[in-house]
Tab-separated table of C-alpha atoms and ligand atoms in Angstrom:
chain	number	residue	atom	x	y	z
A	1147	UNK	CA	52.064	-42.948	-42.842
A	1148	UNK	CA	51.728	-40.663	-46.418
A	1149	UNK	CA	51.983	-36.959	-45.790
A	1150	UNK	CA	52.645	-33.981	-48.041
A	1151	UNK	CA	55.962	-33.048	-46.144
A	1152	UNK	CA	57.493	-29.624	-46.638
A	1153	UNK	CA	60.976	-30.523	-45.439
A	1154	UNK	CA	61.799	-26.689	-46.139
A	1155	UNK	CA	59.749	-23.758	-48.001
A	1156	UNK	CA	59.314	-24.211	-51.780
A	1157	UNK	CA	58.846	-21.792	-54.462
A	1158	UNK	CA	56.980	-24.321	-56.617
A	1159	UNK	CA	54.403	-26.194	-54.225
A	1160	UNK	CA	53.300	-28.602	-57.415
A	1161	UNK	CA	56.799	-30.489	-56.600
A	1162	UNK	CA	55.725	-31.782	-53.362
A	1163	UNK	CA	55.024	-35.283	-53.093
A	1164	UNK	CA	53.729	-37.565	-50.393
A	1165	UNK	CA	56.736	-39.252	-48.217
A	1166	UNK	CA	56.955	-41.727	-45.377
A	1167	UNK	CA	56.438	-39.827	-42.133
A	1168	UNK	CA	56.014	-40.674	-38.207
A	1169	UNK	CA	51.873	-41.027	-37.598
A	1170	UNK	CA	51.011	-37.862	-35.563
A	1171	UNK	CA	50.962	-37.759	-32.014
A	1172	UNK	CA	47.667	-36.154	-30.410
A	1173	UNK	CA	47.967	-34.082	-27.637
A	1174	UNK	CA	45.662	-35.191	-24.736
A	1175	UNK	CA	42.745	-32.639	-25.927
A	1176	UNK	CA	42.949	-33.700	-29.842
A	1177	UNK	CA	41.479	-36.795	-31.626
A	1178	UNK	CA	43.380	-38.770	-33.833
A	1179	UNK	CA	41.232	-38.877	-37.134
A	1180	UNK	CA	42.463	-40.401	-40.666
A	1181	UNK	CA	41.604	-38.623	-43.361
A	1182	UNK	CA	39.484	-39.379	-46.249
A	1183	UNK	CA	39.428	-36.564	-47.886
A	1184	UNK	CA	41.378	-33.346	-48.074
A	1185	UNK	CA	41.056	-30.120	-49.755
A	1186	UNK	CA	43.843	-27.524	-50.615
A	1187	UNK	CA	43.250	-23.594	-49.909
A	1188	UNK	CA	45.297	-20.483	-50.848
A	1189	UNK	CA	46.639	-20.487	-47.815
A	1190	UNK	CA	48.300	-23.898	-48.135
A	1191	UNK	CA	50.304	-22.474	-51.225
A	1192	UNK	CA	51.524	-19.734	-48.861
A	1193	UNK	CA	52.378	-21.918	-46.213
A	1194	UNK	CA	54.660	-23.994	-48.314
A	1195	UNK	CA	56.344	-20.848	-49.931
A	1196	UNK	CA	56.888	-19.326	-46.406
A	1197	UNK	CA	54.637	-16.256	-47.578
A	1198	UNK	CA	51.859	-16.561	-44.727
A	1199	UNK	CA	51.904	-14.623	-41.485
A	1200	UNK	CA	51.543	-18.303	-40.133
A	1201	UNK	CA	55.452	-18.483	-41.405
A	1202	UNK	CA	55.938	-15.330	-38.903
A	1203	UNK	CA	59.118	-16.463	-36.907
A	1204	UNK	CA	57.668	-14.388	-33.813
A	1205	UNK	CA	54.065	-15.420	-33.578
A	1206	UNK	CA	53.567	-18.188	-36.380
A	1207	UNK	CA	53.448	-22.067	-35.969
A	1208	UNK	CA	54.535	-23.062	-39.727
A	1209	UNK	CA	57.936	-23.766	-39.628
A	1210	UNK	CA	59.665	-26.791	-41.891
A	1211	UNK	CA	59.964	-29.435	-41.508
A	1212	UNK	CA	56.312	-29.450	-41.206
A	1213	UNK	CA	53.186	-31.516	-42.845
A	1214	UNK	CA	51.240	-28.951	-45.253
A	1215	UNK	CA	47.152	-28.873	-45.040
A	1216	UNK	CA	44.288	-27.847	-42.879
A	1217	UNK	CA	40.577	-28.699	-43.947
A	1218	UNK	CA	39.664	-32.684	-44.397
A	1219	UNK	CA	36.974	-34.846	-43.763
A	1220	UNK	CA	37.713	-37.780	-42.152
A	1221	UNK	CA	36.865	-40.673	-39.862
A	1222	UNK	CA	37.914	-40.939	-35.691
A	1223	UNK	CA	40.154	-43.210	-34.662
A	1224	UNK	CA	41.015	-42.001	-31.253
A	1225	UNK	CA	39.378	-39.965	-28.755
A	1226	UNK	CA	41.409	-37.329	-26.784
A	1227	UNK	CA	43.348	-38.626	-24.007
A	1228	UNK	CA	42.425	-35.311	-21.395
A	1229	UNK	CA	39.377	-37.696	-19.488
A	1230	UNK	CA	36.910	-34.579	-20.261
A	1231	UNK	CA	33.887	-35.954	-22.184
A	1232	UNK	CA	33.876	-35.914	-26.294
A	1233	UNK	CA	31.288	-35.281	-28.242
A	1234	UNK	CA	32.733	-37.974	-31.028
A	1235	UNK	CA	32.996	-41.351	-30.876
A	1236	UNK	CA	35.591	-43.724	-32.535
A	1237	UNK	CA	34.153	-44.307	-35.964
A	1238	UNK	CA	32.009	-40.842	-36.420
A	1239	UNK	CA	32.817	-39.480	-40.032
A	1240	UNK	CA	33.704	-35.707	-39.101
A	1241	UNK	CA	34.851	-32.754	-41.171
A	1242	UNK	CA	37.130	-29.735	-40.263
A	1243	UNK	CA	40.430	-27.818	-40.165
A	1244	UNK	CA	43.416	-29.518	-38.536
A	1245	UNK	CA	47.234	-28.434	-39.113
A	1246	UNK	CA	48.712	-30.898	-41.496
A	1247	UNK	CA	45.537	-32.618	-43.023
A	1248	UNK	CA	47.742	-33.785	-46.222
A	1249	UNK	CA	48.086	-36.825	-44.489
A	1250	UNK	CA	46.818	-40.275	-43.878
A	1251	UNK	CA	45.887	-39.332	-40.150
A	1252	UNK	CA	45.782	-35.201	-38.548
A	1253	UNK	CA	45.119	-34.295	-34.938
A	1254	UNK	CA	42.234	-32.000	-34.559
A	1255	UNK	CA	40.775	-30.353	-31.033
A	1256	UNK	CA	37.418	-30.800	-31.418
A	1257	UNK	CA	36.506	-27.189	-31.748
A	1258	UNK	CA	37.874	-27.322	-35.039
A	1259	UNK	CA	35.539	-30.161	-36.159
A	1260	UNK	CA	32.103	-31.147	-36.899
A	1261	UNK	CA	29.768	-33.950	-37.243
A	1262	UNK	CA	29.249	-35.055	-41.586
A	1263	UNK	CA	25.764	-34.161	-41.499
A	1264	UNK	CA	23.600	-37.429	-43.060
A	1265	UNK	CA	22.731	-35.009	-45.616
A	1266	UNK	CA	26.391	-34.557	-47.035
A	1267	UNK	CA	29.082	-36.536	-48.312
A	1268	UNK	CA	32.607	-36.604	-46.948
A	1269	UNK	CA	33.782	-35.155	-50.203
A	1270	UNK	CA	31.358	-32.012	-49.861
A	1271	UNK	CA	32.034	-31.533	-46.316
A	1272	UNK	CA	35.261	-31.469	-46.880
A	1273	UNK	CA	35.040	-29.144	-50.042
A	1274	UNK	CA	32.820	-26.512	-47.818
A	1275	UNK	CA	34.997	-26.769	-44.239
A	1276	UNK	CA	36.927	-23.740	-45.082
A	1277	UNK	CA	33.877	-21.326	-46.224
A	1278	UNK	CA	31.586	-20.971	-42.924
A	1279	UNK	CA	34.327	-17.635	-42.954
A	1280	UNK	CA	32.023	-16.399	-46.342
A	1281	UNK	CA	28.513	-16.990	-44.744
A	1282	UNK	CA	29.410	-14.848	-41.800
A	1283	UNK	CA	31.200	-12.596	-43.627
A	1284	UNK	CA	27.875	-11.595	-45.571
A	1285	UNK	CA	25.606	-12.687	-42.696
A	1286	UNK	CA	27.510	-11.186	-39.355
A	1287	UNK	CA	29.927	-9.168	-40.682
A	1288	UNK	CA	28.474	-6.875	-43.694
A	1289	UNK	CA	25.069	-7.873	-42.591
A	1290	UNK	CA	23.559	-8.010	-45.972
A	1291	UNK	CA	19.926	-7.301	-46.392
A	1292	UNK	CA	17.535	-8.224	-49.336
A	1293	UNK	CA	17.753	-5.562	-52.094
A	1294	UNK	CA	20.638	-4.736	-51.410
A	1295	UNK	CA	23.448	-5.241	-54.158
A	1296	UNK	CA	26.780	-7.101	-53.630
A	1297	UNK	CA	30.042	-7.184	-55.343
A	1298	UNK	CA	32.286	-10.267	-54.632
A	1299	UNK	CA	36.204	-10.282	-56.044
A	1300	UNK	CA	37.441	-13.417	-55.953
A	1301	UNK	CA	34.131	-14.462	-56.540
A	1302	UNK	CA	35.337	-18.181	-58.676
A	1303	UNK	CA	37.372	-19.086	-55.627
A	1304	UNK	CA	36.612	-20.945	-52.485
A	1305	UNK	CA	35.347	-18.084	-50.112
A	1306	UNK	CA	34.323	-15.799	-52.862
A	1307	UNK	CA	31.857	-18.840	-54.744
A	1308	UNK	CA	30.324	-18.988	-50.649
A	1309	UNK	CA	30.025	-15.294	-50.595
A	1310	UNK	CA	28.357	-15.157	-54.042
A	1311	UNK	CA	25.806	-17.988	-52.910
A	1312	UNK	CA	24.748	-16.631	-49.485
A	1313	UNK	CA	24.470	-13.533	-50.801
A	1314	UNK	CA	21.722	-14.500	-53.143
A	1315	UNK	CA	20.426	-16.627	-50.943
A	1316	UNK	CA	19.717	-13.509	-48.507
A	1317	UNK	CA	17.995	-11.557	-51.329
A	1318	UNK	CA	20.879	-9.643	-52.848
A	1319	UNK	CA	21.399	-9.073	-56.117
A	1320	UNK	CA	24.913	-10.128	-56.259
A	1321	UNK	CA	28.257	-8.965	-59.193
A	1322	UNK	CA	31.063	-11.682	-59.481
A	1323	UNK	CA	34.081	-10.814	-60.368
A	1324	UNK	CA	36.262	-12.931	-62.292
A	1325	UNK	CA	40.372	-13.593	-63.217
A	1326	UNK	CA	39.668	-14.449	-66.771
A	1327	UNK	CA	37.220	-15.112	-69.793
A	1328	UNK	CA	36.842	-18.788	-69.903
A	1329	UNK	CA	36.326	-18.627	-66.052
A	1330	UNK	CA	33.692	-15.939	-66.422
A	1331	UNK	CA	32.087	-17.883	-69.157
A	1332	UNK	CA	31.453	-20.454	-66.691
A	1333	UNK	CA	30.304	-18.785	-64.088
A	1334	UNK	CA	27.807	-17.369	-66.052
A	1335	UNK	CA	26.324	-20.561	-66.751
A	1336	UNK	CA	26.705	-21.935	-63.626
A	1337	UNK	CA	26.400	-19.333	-60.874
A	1338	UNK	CA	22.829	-18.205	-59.815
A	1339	UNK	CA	24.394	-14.778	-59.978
A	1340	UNK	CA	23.063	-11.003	-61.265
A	1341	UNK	CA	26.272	-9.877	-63.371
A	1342	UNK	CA	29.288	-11.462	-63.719
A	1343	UNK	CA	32.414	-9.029	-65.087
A	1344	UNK	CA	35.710	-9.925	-66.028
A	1345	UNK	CA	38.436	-7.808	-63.852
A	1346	UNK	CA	39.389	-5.877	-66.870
A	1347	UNK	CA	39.359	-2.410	-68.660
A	1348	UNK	CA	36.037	-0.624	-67.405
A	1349	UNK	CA	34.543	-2.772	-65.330
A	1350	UNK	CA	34.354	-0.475	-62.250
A	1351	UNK	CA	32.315	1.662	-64.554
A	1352	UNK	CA	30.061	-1.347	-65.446
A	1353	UNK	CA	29.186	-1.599	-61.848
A	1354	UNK	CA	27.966	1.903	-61.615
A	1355	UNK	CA	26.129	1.283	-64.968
A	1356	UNK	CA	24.302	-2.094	-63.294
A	1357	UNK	CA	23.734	0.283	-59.880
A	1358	UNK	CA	22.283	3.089	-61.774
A	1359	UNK	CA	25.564	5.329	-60.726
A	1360	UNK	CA	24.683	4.937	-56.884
A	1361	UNK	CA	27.428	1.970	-56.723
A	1362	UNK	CA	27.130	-1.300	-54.700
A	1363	UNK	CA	26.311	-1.325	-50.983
A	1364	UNK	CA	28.820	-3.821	-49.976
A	1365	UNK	CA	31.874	-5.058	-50.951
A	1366	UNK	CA	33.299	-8.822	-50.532
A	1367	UNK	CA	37.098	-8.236	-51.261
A	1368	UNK	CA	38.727	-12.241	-51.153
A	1369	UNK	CA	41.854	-10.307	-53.241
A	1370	UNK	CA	42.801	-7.554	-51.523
A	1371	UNK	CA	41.462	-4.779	-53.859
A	1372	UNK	CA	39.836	-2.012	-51.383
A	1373	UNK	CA	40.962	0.948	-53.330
A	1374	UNK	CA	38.643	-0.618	-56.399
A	1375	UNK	CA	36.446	-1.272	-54.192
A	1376	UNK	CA	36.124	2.529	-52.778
A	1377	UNK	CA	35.753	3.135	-56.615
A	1378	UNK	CA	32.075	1.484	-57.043
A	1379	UNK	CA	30.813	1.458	-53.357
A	1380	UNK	CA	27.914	3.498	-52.472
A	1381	UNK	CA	27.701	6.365	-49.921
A	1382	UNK	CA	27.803	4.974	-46.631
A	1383	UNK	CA	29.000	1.689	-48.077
A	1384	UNK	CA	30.422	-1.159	-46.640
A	1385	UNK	CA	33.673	-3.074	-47.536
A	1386	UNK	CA	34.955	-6.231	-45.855
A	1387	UNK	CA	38.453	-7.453	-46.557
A	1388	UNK	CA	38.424	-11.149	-46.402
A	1389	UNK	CA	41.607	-11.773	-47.904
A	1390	UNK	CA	44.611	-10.859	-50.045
A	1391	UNK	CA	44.953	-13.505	-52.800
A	1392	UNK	CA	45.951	-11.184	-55.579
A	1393	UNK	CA	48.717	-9.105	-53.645
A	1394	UNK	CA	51.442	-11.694	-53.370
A	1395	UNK	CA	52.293	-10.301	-49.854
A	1396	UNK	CA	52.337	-6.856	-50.965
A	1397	UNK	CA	49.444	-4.624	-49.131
A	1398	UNK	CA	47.545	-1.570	-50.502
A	1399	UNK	CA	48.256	2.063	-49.354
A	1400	UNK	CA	44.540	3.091	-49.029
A	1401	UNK	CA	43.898	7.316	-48.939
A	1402	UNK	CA	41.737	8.011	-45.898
A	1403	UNK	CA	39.946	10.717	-47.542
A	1404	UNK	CA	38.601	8.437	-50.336
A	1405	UNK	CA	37.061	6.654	-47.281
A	1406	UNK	CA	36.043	10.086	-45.460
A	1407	UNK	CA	34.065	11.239	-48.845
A	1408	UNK	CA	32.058	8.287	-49.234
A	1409	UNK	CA	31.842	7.637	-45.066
A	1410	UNK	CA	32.608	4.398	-46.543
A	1411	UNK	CA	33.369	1.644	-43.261
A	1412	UNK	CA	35.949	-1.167	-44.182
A	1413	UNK	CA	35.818	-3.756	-42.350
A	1414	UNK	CA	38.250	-6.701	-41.950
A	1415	UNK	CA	36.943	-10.079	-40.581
A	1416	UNK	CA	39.258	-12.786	-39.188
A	1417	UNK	CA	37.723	-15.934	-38.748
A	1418	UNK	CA	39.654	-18.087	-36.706
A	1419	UNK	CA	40.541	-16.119	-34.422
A	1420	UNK	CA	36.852	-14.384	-34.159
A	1421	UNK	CA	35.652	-18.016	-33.293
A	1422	UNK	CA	37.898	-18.533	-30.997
A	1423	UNK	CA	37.079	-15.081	-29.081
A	1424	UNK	CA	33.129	-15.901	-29.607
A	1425	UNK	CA	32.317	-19.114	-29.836
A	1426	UNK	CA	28.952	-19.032	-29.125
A	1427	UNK	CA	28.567	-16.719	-32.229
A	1428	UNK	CA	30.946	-19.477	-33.865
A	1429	UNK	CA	27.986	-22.084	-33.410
A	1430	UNK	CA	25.383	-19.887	-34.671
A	1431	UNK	CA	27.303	-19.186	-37.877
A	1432	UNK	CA	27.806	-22.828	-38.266
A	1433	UNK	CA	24.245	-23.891	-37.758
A	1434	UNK	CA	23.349	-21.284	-40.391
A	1435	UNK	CA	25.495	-22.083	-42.639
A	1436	UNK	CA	25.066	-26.301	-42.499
A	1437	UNK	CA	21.743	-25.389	-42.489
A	1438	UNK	CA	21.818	-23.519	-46.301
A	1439	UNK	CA	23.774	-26.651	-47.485
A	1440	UNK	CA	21.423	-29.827	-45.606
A	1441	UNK	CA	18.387	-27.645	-47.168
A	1442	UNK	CA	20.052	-27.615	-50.920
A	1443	UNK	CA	19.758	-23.361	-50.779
A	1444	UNK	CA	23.503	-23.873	-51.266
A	1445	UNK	CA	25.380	-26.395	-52.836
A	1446	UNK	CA	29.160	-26.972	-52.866
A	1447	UNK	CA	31.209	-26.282	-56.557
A	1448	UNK	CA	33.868	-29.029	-56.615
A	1449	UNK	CA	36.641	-28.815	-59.497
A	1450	UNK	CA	38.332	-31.445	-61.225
A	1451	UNK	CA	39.358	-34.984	-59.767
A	1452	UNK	CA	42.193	-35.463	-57.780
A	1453	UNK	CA	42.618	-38.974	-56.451
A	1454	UNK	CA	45.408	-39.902	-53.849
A	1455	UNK	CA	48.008	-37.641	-52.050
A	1456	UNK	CA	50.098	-37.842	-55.050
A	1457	UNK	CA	47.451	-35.562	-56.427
A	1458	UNK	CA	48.456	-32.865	-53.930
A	1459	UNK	CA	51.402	-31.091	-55.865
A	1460	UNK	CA	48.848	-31.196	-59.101
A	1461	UNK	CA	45.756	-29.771	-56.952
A	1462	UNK	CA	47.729	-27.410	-55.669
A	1463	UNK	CA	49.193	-25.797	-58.933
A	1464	UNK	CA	45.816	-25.784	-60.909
A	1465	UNK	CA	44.957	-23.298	-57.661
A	1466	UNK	CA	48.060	-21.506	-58.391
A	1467	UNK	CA	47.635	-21.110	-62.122
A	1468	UNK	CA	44.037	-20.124	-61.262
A	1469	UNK	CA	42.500	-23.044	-63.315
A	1470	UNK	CA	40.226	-23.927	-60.377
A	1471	UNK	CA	36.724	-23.144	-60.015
A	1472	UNK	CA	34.860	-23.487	-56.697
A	1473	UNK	CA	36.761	-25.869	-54.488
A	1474	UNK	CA	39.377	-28.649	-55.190
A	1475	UNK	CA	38.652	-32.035	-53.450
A	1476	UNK	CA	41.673	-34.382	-53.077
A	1477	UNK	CA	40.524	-38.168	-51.856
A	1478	UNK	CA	43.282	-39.783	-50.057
A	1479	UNK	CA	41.170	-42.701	-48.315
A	1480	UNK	CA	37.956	-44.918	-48.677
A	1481	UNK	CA	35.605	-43.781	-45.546
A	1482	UNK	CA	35.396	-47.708	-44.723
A	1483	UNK	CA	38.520	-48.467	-45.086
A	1484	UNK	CA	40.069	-50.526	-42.552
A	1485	UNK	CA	41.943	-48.052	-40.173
A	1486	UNK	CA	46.048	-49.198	-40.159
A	1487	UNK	CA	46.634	-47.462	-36.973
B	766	NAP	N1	39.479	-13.807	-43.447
B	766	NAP	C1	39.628	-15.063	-43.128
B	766	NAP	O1	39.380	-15.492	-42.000
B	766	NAP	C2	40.129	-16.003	-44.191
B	766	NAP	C3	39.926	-17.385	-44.079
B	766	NAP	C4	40.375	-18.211	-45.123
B	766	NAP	C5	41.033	-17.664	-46.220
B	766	NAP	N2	41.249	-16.312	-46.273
B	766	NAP	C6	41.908	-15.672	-47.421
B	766	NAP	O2	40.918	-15.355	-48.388
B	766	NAP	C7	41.508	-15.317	-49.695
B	766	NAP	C8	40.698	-16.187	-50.635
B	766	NAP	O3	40.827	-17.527	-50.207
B	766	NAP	P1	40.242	-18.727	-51.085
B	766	NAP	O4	40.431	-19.940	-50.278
B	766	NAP	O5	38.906	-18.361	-51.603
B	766	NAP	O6	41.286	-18.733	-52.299
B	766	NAP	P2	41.082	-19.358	-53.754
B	766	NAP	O7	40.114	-20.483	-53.734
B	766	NAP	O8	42.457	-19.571	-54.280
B	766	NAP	O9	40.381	-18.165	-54.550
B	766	NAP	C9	40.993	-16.925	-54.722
B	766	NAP	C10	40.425	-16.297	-55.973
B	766	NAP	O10	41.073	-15.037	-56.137
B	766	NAP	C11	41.247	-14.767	-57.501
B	766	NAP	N3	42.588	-14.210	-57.745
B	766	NAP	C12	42.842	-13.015	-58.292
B	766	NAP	N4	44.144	-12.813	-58.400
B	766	NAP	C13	44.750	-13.897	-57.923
B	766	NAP	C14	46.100	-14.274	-57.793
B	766	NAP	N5	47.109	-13.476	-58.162
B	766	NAP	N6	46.377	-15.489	-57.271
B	766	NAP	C15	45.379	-16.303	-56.881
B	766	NAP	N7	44.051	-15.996	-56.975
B	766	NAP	C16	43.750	-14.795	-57.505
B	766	NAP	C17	41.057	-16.071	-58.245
B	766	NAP	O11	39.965	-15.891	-59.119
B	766	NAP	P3	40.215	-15.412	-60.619
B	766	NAP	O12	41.324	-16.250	-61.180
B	766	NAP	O13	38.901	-15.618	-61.273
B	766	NAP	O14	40.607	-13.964	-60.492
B	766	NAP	C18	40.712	-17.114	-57.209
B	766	NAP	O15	39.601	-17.876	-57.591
B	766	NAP	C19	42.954	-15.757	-49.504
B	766	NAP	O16	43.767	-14.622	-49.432
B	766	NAP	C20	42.925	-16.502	-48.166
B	766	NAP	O17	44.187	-16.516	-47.548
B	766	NAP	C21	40.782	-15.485	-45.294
C-alpha cells in the first residue's frame, strides 16, 4: 500500500512523500480500516522532526522507520481477531485516531474510533476527530459558564477554532487570538466570536480594556503562553494549558507568586491519556460534543484542498508556515471504493 513513511526524522516534513509499504498488520484487538480521509495535526509535524515526547526513547512509541498520522475517517475492512464482540461491522464508515493514518489502510482499537454519524460526512468527521480534547477542555476542564469571558490563543488552529466555538456555544463571550493580520481578518468575518486581537504590541492591555480592567475568567492556552496569560486573567482565574505550539520544545519558567497574587489555578488537561483513565467521562464528552456538530451549534472549518497522499508533504507545510485556518482535510480514498485488501 501508499503511506507517508518517515524512514528517519526530517527537519522539513513538506519533503515526505507517499512510498510502497507492507499493509499493516492488526493486532488481534484492532480493526483493519482503509482510510478515506486523513487529516494532519501539529503533532504530526513533531513526530516527523523527532520533537514530540512521543519521540521519547524511554517511554515514546515514534521511532523511524515509522508511518506518520493519527486522525482519519475511514471504512472497516476487518474486524479484530481477539473473538470478543465489536461494535463495527465490515463496511461501517468510522472516524478516529490510529498511529500511522497517512496510509491507504491503519489499525485502530476500537476505543479510538467512532461511528460517522448520518449527519456528517467522512471529510468533517475526519476534520473534527482530533478536537473532542477542546469541548472538554471548556466543558470538563475550565468548566465555563454563560457570562463568563474567554480568551483562546491559538484560537485559528484546530483545537483553538473548537475552543472558540464551544465556548460561545456555552454563553461566553469569547477573545481569539491570532498569528497574523490576514488570519485575523478572516476570522473576523468568519468566527461567531466577541473580539478577535492580533498577538501583537498591546494586546494584553486590549483584553483588560474589553473586560473593563477585571481581565478574562479563563484562559484556553493551545501555544504555550501562561505567563501572558497570568497577565489578563482575572482574580481567581482559571488557565488551562492545552498545548505548546508556539514554544518549539522550549517550556516557560512561570513565577509562582504571579500565580499566588491572582490565586490564579492553571490547569493542564491531557486528553488521551484522561480517556483512557475515565472512559466513562470519555463517552460523555463525546456524546456532547457529536451532539453540538449533528445539531449544526458547531460546524467544522476545513482549509484548502488537498487531494491524494501526495498532498501530505504540502498539507503539512501550509500548517507549518501557519497558512492554515481551522482544519486541513487530506482525501486519500473514495468511501465506495472497492477495498484492494
Ligand atoms: N492537550 C491535549 O490533549 C492535546 C491534544 C492534541 C493536541 N495538543 C496540542 O495542542 C496544540 C495545538 O494543536 P492544534 O492541533 O490546534 O495545532 P494547529 O492546528 O497547528 O494550531 C496551532 C495554532 O497555534 C498558533 N501558533 C502560534 N505560534 C505558532 C508556531 N510557532 N507554530 C505553529 N502554530 C503557532 C497558530 O495560529 P496563528 O498562526 O494564528 O498564531 C496555529 O493556528 C499543539 O501543541 C498540540 O500538540 C494537545
Amino acid at each position: 500500500m501508499k503511506a507517508i513513511l518517515v524512514p528517519e526524522f526530517v527537519s522539513d516534513p513538506s519533503t515526505l512523500q507517499p512510498s510502497d509499504v507492507s499493509p499493516p498488520t492488526p493486532k488481534p484487538d484492532q480493526y483493519l480500516v482503509r482510510v478515506t480521509h486523513c487529516s494532519p495535526q501539529h503533532a504530526d509535524i513533531l513526530h516527523a522532526q523527532g520533537k514530540h515526547q512521543n519521540n521519547n526513547a524511554k517511554k515514546g512509541w515514534c521511532f523511524p522507520p515509522f508511518v506518520l498520522g493519527y486522525d482519519f475517517a475511514g471504512v472497516v475492512e476487518s474486524l479484530p481477531s481477539d473473538g470478543k464482540r465489536s461494535v463495527f461491522k465490515k463496511g461501517d464508515q468510522v472516524f478516529g485516531a490510529g498511529i500511522g493514518a497517512f496510509a491507504e489502510y491503519v489499525c485502530v482499537p476500537e476505543r479510538q474510533m467512532r461511528r460517522i454519524p448520518k449527519e456528517l460526512s467522512s471529510e468533517t468527521a475526519c476534520a473534527m476527530s482530533g478536537q473532542a480534547v477542546s469541548y472538554a477542555s471548556v466543558v470538563n476542564v475550565a468548566k465555563v459558564e454563560k457570562g463568563e469571558t474567554v480568551l483562546v490563543s491559538g484560537a485559528s488552529g484546530g483545537l483553538g477554532s473548537v475552543c472558540c466555538m464551544v465556548a460561545k456555544a456555552k454563553g461566553a463571550r469569547v477573545i481569539a487570538l491570532a498569528g497574523d493580520s490576514e488570519k485575523a481578518e478572516a476570522m473576523r468575518k468568519d468566527m461567531a466570536v466577541d473580539l478577535v486581537l492580533l498577538m501583537e504590541g498591546d494586546w494584553i492591555q486590549k483584553v483588560m480594556d474589553f473586560t473593563n480592567g477585571e481581565g478574562v475568567d479563563v484562559v484556553l492556552d493551545n501555544t504555550g503562553m501562561v505567563n501572558d496569560a497570568i497577565r489578563c486573567v482575572a482574580y481567581f482565574g482559571r488557565i488551562v494549558v492545552l498545548g505548546f505550539a508556539a514554544r518549539k520544545g522550549v517550556m516557560e519558567d512561570v513565577k509562582m507568586n504571579k500565580l499566588l497574587l491572582k490565586s490564579v489555578t492553571v490547569m493542564g488537561y491531557r486528553f488521551g491519556e484522561s480517556g483512557r483513565r475515565y472512559p466513562k467521562t470519555l463517552e460523555e464528552i463525546w456524546d456532547g460534543y457529536l451532539n453540538m456538530l449533528k445539531t449544526g451549534e458547531m460546524k467544522a472549518m476545513i482549509y484548502g484542498n488537498y487531494d491524494g497522499l501526495e498532498d501530505v508533504g504540502r498539507a503539512l507545510k501550509d500548517l507549518y508556515d501557519r497558512k492554515a485556518y481551522g482544519k486541513i482535510v487530506v482525501k486519500v480514498a473514495d468511501a465506495q471504493e472497492v477495498a484492494k485488501l
